[in-house]
Coordinates of C-alpha atoms in Angstrom, one line a residue:
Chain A
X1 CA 7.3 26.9 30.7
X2 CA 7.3 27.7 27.0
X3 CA 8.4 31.1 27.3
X4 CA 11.4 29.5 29.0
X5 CA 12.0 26.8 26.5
X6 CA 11.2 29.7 23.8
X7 CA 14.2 31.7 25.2
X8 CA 16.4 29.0 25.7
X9 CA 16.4 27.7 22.0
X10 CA 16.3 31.8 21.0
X11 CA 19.7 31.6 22.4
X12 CA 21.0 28.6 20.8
X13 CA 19.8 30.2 17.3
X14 CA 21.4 33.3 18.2
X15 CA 24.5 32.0 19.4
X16 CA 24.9 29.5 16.7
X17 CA 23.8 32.3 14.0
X18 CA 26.5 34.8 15.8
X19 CA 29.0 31.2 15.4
X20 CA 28.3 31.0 11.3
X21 CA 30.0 34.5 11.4
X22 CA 32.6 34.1 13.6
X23 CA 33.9 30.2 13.5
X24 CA 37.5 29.9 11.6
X25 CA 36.9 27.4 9.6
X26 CA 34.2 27.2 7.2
X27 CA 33.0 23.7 8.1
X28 CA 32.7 24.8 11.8
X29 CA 30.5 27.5 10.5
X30 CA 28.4 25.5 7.9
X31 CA 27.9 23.0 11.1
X32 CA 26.5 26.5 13.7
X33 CA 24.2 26.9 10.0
X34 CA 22.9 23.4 10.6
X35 CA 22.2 24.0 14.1
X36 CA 20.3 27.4 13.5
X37 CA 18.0 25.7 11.0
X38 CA 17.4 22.7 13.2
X39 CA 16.1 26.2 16.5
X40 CA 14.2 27.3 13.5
X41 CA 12.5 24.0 13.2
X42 CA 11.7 24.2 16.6
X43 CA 10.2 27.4 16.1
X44 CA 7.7 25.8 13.7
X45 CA 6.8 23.4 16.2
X46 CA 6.1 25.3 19.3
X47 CA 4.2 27.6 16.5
X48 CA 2.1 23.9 16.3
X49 CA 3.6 24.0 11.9
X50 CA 5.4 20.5 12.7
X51 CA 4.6 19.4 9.3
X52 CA 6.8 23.0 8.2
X53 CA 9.2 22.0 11.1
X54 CA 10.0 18.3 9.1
X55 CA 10.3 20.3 6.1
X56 CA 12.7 22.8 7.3
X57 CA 15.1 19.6 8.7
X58 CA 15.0 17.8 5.7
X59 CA 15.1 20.3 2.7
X60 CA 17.8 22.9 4.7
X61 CA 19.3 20.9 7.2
X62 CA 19.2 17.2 5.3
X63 CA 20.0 18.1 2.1
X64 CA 20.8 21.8 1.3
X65 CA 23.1 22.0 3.7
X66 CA 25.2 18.5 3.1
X67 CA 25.9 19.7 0.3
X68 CA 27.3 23.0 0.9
X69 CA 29.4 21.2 3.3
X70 CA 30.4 18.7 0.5
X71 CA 31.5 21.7 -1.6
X72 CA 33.7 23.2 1.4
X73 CA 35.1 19.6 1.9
X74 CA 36.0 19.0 -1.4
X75 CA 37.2 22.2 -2.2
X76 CA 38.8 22.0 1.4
X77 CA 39.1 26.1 2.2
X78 CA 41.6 26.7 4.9
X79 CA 42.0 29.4 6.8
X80 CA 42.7 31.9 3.5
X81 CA 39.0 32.4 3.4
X82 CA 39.3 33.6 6.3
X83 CA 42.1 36.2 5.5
X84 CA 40.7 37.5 2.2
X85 CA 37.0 38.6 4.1
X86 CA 38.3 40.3 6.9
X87 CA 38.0 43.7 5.9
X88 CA 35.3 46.2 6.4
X89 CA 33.8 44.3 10.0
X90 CA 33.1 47.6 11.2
X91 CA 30.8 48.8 8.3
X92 CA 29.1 45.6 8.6
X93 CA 28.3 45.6 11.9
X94 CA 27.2 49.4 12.2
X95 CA 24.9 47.9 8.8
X96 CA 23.3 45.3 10.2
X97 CA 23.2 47.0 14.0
X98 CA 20.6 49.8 11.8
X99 CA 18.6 47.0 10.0
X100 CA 18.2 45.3 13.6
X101 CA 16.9 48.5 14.9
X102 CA 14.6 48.9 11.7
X103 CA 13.0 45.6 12.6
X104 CA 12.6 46.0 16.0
X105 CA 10.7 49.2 15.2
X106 CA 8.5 47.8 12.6
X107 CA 7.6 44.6 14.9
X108 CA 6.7 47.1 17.9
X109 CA 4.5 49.1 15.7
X110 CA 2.6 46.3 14.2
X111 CA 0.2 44.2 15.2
X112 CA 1.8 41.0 16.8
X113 CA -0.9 38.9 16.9
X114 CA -1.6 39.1 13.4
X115 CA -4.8 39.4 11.2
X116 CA -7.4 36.8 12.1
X117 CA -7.7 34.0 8.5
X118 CA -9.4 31.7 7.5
X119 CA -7.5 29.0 9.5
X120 CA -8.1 29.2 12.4
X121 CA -6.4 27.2 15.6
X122 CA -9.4 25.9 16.6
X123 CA -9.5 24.5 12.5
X124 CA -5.7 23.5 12.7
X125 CA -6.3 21.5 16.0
X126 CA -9.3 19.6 14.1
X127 CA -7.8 19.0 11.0
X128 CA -4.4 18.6 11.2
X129 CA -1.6 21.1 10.0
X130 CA -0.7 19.2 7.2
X131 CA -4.2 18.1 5.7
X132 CA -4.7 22.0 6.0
X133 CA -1.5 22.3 4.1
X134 CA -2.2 19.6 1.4
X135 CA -5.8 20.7 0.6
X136 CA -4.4 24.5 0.5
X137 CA -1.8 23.0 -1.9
X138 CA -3.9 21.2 -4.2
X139 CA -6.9 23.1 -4.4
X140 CA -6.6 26.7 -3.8
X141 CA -3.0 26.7 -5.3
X142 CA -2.8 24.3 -7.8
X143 CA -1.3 26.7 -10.8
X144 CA 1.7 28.2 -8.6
X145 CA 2.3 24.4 -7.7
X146 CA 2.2 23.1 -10.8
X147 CA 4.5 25.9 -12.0
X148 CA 6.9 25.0 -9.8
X149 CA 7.0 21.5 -10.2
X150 CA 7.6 22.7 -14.3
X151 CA 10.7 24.9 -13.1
X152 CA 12.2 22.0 -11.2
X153 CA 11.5 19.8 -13.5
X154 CA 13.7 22.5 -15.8
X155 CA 16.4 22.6 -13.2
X156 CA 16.9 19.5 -13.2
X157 CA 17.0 18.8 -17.1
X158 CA 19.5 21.7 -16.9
X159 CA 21.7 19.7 -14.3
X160 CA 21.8 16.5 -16.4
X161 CA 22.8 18.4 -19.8
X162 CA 25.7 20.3 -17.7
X163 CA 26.6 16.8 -16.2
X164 CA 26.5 15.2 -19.3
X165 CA 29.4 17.7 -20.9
X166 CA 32.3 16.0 -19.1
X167 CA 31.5 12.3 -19.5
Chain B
X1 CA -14.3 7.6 29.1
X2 CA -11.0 7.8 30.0
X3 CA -8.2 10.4 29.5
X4 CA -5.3 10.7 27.5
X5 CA -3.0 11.5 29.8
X6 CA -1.3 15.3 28.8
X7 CA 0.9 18.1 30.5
X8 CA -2.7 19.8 31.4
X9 CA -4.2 17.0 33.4
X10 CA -2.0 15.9 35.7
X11 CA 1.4 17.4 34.9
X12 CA 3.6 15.0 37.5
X13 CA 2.5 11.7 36.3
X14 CA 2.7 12.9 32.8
X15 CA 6.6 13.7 33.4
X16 CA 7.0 10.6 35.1
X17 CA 5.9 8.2 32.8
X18 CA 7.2 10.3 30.6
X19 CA 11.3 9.7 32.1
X20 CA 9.9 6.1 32.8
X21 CA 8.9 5.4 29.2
X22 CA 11.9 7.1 28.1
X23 CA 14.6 5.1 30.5
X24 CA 13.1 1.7 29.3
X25 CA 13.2 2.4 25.3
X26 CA 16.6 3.5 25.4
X27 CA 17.6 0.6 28.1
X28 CA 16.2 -2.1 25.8
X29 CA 18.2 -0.3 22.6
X30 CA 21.2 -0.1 24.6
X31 CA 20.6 -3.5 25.7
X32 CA 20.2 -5.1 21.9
X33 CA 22.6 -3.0 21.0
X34 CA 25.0 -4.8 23.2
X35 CA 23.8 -8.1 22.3
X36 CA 23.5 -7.7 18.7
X37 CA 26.9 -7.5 18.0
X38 CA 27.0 -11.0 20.0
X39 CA 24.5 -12.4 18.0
X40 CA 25.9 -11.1 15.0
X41 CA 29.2 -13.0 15.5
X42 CA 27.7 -15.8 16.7
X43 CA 25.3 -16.2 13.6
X44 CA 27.9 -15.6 11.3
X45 CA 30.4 -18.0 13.3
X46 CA 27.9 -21.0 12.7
X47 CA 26.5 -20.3 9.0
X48 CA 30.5 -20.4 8.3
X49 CA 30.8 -23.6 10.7
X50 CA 32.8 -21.8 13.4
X51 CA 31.6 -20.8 17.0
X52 CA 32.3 -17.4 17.4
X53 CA 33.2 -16.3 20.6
X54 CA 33.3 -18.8 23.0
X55 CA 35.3 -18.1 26.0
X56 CA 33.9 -15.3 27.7
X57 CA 31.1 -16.4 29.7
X58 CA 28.9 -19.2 28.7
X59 CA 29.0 -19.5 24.6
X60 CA 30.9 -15.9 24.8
X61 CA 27.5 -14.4 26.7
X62 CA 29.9 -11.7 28.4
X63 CA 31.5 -10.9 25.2
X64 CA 29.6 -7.5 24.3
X65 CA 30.6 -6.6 28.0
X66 CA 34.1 -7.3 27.9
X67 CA 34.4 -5.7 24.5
X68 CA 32.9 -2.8 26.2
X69 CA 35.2 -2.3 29.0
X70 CA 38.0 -3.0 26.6
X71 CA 37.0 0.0 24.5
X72 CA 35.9 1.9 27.4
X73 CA 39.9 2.0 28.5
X74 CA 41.8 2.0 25.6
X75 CA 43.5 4.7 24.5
X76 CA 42.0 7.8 23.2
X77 CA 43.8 8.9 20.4
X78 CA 42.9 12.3 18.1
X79 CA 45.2 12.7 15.2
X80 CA 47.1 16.3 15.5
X81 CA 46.3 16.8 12.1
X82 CA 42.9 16.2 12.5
X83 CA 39.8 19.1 12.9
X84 CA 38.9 18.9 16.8
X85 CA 35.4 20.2 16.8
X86 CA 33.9 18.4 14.3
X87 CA 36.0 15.2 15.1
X88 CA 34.2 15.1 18.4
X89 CA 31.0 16.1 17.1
X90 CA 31.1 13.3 14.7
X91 CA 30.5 10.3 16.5
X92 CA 27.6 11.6 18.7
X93 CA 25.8 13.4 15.7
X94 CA 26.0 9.9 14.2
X95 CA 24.5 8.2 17.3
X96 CA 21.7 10.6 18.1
X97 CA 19.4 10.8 15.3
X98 CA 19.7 7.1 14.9
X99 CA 18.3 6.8 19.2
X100 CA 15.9 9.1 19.0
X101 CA 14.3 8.0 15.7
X102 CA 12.8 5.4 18.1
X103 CA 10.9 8.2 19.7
X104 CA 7.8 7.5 17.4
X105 CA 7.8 3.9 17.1
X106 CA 4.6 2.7 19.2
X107 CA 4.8 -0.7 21.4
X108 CA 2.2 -1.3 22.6
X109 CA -1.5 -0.8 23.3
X110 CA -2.9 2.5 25.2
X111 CA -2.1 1.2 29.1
X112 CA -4.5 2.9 31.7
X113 CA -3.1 4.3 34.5
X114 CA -4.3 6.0 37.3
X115 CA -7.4 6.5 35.5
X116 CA -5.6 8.0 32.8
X117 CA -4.9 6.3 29.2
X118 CA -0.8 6.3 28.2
X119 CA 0.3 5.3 24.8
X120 CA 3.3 3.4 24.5
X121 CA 4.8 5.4 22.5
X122 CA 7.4 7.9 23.6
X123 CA 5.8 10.5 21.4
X124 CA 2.6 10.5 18.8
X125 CA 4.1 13.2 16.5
X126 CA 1.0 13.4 13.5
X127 CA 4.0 14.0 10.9
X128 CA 6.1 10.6 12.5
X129 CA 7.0 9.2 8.5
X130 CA 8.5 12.6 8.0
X131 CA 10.2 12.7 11.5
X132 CA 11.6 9.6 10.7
X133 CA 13.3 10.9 7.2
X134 CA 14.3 14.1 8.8
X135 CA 16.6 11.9 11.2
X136 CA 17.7 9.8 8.9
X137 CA 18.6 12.9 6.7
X138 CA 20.9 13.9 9.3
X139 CA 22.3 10.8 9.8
X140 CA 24.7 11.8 7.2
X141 CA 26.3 14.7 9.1
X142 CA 27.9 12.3 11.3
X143 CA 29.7 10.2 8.3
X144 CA 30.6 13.0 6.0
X145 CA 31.9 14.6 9.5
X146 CA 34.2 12.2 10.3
X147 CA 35.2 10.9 7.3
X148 CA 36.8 14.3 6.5
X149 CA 38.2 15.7 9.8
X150 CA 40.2 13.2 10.4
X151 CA 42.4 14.0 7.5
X152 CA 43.3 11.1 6.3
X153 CA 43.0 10.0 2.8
X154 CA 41.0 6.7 3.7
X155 CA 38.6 8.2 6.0
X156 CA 37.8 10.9 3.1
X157 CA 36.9 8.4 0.3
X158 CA 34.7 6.6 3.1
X159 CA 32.7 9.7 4.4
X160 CA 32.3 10.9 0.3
X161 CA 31.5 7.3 -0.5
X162 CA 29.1 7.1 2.4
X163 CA 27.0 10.3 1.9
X164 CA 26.8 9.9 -1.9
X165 CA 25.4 6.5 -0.8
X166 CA 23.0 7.5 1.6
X167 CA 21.9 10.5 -0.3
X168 CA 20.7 8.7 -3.2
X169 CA 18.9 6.1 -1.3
X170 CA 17.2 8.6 0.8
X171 CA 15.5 9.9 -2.1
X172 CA 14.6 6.2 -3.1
X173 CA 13.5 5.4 0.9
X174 CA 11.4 8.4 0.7
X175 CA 9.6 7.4 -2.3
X176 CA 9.0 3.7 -1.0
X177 CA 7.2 5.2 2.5
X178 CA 4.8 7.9 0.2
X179 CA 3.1 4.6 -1.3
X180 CA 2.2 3.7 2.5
X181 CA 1.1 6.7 3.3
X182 CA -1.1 6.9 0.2
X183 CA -3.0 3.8 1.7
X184 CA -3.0 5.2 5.2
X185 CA -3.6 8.5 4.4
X186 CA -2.1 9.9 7.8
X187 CA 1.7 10.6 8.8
X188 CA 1.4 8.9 12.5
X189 CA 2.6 6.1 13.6
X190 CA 0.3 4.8 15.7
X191 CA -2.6 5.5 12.9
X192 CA -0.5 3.8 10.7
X193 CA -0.6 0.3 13.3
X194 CA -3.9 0.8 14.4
X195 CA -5.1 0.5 10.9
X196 CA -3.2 -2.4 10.3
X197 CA -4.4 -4.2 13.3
X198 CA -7.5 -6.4 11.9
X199 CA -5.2 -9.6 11.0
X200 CA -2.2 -10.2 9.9
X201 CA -4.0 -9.7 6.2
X202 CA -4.4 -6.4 6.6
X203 CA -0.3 -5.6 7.1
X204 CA 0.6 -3.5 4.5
X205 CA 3.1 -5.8 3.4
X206 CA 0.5 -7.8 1.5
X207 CA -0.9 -4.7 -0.1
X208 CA 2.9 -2.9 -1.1
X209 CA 4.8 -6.0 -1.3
X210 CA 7.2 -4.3 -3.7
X211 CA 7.6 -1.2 -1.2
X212 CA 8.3 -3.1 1.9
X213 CA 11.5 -5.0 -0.3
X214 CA 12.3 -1.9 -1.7
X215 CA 12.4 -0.4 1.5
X216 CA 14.6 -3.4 3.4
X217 CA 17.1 -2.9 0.4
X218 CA 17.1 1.0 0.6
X219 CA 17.4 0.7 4.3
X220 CA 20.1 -1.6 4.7
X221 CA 21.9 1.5 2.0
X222 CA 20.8 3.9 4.4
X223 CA 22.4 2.3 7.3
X224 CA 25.8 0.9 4.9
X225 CA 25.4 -2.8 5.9
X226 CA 26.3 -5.5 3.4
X227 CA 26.0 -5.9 0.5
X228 CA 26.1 -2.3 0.4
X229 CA 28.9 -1.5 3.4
X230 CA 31.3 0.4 0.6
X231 CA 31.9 3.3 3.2
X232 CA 34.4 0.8 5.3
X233 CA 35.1 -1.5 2.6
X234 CA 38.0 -2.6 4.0
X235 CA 39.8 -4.5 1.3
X236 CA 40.4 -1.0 0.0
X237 CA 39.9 1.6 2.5
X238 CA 41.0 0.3 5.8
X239 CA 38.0 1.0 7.9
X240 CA 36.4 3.8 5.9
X241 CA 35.2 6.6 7.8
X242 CA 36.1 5.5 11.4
X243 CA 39.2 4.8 10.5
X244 CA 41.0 7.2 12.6
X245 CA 39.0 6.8 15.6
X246 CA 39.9 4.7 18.8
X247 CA 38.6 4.0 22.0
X248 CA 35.0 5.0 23.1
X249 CA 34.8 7.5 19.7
X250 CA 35.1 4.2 17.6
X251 CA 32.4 1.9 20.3
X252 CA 30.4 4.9 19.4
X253 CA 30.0 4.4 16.1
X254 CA 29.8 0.6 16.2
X255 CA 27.1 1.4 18.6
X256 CA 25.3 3.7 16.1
X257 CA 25.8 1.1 13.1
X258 CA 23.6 -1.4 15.3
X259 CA 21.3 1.3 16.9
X260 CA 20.2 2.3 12.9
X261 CA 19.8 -1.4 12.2
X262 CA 17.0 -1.4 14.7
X263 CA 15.6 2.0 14.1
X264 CA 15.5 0.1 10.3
X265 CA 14.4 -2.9 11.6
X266 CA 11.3 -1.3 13.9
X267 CA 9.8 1.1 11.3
X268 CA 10.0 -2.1 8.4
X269 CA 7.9 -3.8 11.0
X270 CA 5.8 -0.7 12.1
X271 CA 5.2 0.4 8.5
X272 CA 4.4 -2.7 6.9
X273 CA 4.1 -5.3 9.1
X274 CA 1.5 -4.7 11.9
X275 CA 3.9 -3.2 14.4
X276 CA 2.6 -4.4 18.0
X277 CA -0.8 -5.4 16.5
X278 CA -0.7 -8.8 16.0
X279 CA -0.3 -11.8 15.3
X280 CA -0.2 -12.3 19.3
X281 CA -2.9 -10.5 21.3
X282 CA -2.7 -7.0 21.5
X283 CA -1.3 -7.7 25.2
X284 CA 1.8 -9.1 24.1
X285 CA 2.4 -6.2 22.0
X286 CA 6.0 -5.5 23.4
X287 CA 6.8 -9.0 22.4
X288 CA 5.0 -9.2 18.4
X289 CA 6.7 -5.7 18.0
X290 CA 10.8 -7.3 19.4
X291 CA 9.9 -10.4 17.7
X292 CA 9.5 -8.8 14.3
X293 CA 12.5 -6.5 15.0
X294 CA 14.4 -9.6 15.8
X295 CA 13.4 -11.7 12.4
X296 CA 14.2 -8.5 10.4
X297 CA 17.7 -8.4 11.8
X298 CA 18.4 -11.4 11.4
X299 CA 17.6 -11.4 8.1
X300 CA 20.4 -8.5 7.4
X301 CA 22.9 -10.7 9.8
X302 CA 22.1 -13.5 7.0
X303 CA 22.5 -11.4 4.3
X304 CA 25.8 -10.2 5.5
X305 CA 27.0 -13.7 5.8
X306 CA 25.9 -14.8 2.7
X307 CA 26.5 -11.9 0.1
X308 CA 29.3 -10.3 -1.0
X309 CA 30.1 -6.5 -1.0
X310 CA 28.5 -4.7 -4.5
X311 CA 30.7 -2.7 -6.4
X312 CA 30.8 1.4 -6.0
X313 CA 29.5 1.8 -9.4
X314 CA 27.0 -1.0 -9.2
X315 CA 26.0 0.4 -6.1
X316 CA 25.2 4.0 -7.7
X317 CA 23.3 2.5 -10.6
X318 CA 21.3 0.5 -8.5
X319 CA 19.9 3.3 -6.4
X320 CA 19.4 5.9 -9.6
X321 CA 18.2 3.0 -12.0
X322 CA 16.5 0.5 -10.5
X323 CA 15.0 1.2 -7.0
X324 CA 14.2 5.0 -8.0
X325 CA 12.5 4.5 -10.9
X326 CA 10.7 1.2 -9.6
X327 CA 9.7 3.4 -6.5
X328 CA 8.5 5.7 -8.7
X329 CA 6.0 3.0 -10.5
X330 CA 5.2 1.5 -7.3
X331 CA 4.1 5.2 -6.1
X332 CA 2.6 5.2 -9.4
X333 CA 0.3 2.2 -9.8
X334 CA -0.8 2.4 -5.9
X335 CA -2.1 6.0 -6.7
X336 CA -4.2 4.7 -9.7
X337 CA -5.4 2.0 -7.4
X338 CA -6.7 4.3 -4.6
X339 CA -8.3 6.5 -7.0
X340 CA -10.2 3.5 -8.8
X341 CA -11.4 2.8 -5.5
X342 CA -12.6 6.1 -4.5

């Protein structure tokens, strides 16, 4: 039963991944991107990560994406886009055809199942994913956190003074 | 002790109630869905001194029918200009995240049958605050969608004006829930009512009375209702983003403006007012849960008919420098407080 559901959202991802290449018009595309990241967020649910699965809809799918698609509205690319990237397909696919194999190889030759942590499923089915998550966050990882909140806080400091130019 | 009834233990009735539970939620959106827009025109009729509709059925009952069947045979017109894919993907990607938001809205109590216990509740996801602002994040997809494939200036400024609008008071949303879930300290849902479910003092409305008004005004942003319906401000932009749209396209997202009033309307009452658990006994849990969804609506059919529409600009500096920032106290002062109490 989840095998089949597994496959069955492997091939929406794939076909909508395969779509972001393929579709005409770059909002078509950005809208197959949106519909790859909301397989992956199944993924992370039927991987029992729902808390990474809300994550992935709202950062990438909410809010990254919206405004990529802002930025192909507004700058409203037609079909010369399309024109101008055409050459070189074959390269590309003979590329990317290699790298597929590459990572098929390395998944067969290692272990699948993974190395056995300190959270366990028993833990995570205790606990809760996300209070796992949260502790992990602001205990274990406090300094990288911290750090990151610092560079955001950076970026967006940066955004405002560019912002600020024009008015 | 009784079961919770899962996939594992008895896999048939588990689907079943499943489809059941599923057929009736959506049955009783659909169904105020329909009569919302009736009572909507008729509440606004009378607090103008008219009637509203009147002549279909008795007081206009039939009136969400007929405009129904009306829609349902009109004319389906798609501009030649206009994007096809995404101007049919539009108006369901509006619709959908605003249904099946109601997914994790509990009730009721636990119901036992067959020896089994069933929540009603379609689903308990343990991340359900977060479920809820990943749908509504994707709410805008449908807006921004249409408002720029049907390539018309009008529909444009109304899908830009729209997501800007319901970008910023995500963020602002967002903020308002955290303080609940500070208090709760758990994401679901049904945690979330069950700990609310002493008396009616214990509603977290009492104890984040500036979150549950920042959250109505926020949500009534989210949703582009009056005061804050700039997106189909239609002194100046005709009908905003739908503007384009006609026959069951254009029901579709009438039906969608109404469905994310009550997907607004039903976590304001889960979050901070009790959901099913009281102030009637927990058996009439159905009934506290439709009457508070009810009240809450009405109150954004009265605001509509009493305030005007803000201005764009207004609108913008609202969001960024008043509800953000007093989110951002509220968040804030209720983390002090549940320190201190530790």
């Amino acid at each position: 039963m989840e095998t089949i559901f597994f496959y069955l959202v492997a091939l929406v991802a794939v076909v909508s991944g395969f779509l972001v290449v393929r579709c005409q018009s770059p909002v078509n595309s950005a809208l197959a991107l949106v519909n790859t990241f909301f397989c992956l967020a199944v993924f992370y649910v039927m991987l029992y990560a729902p808390f990474m699965a809300a994550i992935q809809v709202i950062v990438y799918a909410g809010a990254i994406m919206v405004l990529i698609l802002f930025v192909i509205m507004l700058l409203n690319l037609g079909t010369e886009a399309r024109k101008r990237y055409t050459h070189g397909v074959v390269w590309a696919a003979i590329a990317s055809l290699l790298v597929l194999v590459n990572v098929v190889f390395f998944i067969k030759r290692g272990r699948v199942t993974g190395a056995e942590g300190d959270i366990t499923d028993y833990l995570i089915k205790t606990e809760g994913h996300t209070e796992l998550i949260g502790k992990a966050l602001y205990t274990e990882f406090l300094l990288p956190f911290e750090i990151a909140s610092i560079l955001l806080l950076v970026a967006i400091v940066g955004a405002v003074i560019l912002a600020k130019k024009d008015v | 002790m009784t079961e919770m009834l899962s996939m594992s233990n008895n896999a048939p009735l588990f689907v079943g109630m499943m489809l059941l539970k599923l057929a009736v939620v959506f049955g009783v959106t659909m169904g105020i869905v329909a009569y919302a827009t009736w009572v909507e025109r008729k509440v606004i009729g009378h607090m103008q001194t008219r009637l509203g509709p009147m002549r279909t059925g008795w007081h206009g009952l039939l009136q969400p029918i007929a405009d129904g069947l009306k829609l349902f045979f009109k004319e389906d017109i798609i501009p030649t200009q206009a994007s096809k894919v995404p101007f049919l993907l539009a108006p369901m990607m509006i619709l959908i995240p605003a249904l099946i938001t109601i997914a994790v809205v509990p009730f009721g109590p636990d119901v036992t049958v067959k020896g089994f216990l069933v929540p009603l509740q379609i689903t308990d996801l343990n991340i359900g605050v977060l479920y809820i602002l990943a749908m509504a994040g994707l709410g805008v997809y449908g807006i921004v969608l249409a408002g720029w494939s049907s390539n018309s200036k009008y529909a444009l400024l109304g899908g830009v004006r729209a997501s800007a609008q319901m970008i910023s008071y995500e963020l602002a949303a967002g903020i308002t829930i955290i303080a609940v879930f500070m208090l709760s300290e758990t994401l679901s849902l049904r945690e979330i009512v069950a700990l609310q479910s002493g008396s009616v003092i214990d509603w977290y409305v009492f104890k984040q009375p500036l979150a549950f008004g920042l959250f109505l005004i926020t949500g009534l942003a989210e949703i582009n209702r009056t005061p804050f319906d700039m997106p189909e401000a239609e002194s100046e932009l005709v009908s905003g983003f739908c503007t384009e749209y006609s026959s069951m396209k254009y029901a579709l997202f009438f039906m969608a403006e109404y469905a994310n009033m009550i997907v607004i309307a039903a976590i304001a009452a889960t979050l901070f007012l009790g959901g099913w658990s009281g102030p009637l006994p927990e058996s009439l849990g159905v009934v506290n849960l439709l009457g508070k969804v009810f009240a809450i609506m009405f109150f954004f059919i009265w605001l509509r008919a009493t305030l005007p529409r803000v201005r764009y600009d207004q609108l913008m500096q609202l969001g960024w420098k008043v509800l953000i920032p007093l989110a951002l106290a509220n968040l804030a002062v209720t983390g002090l407080v549940v320190v201190l109490q530790q």
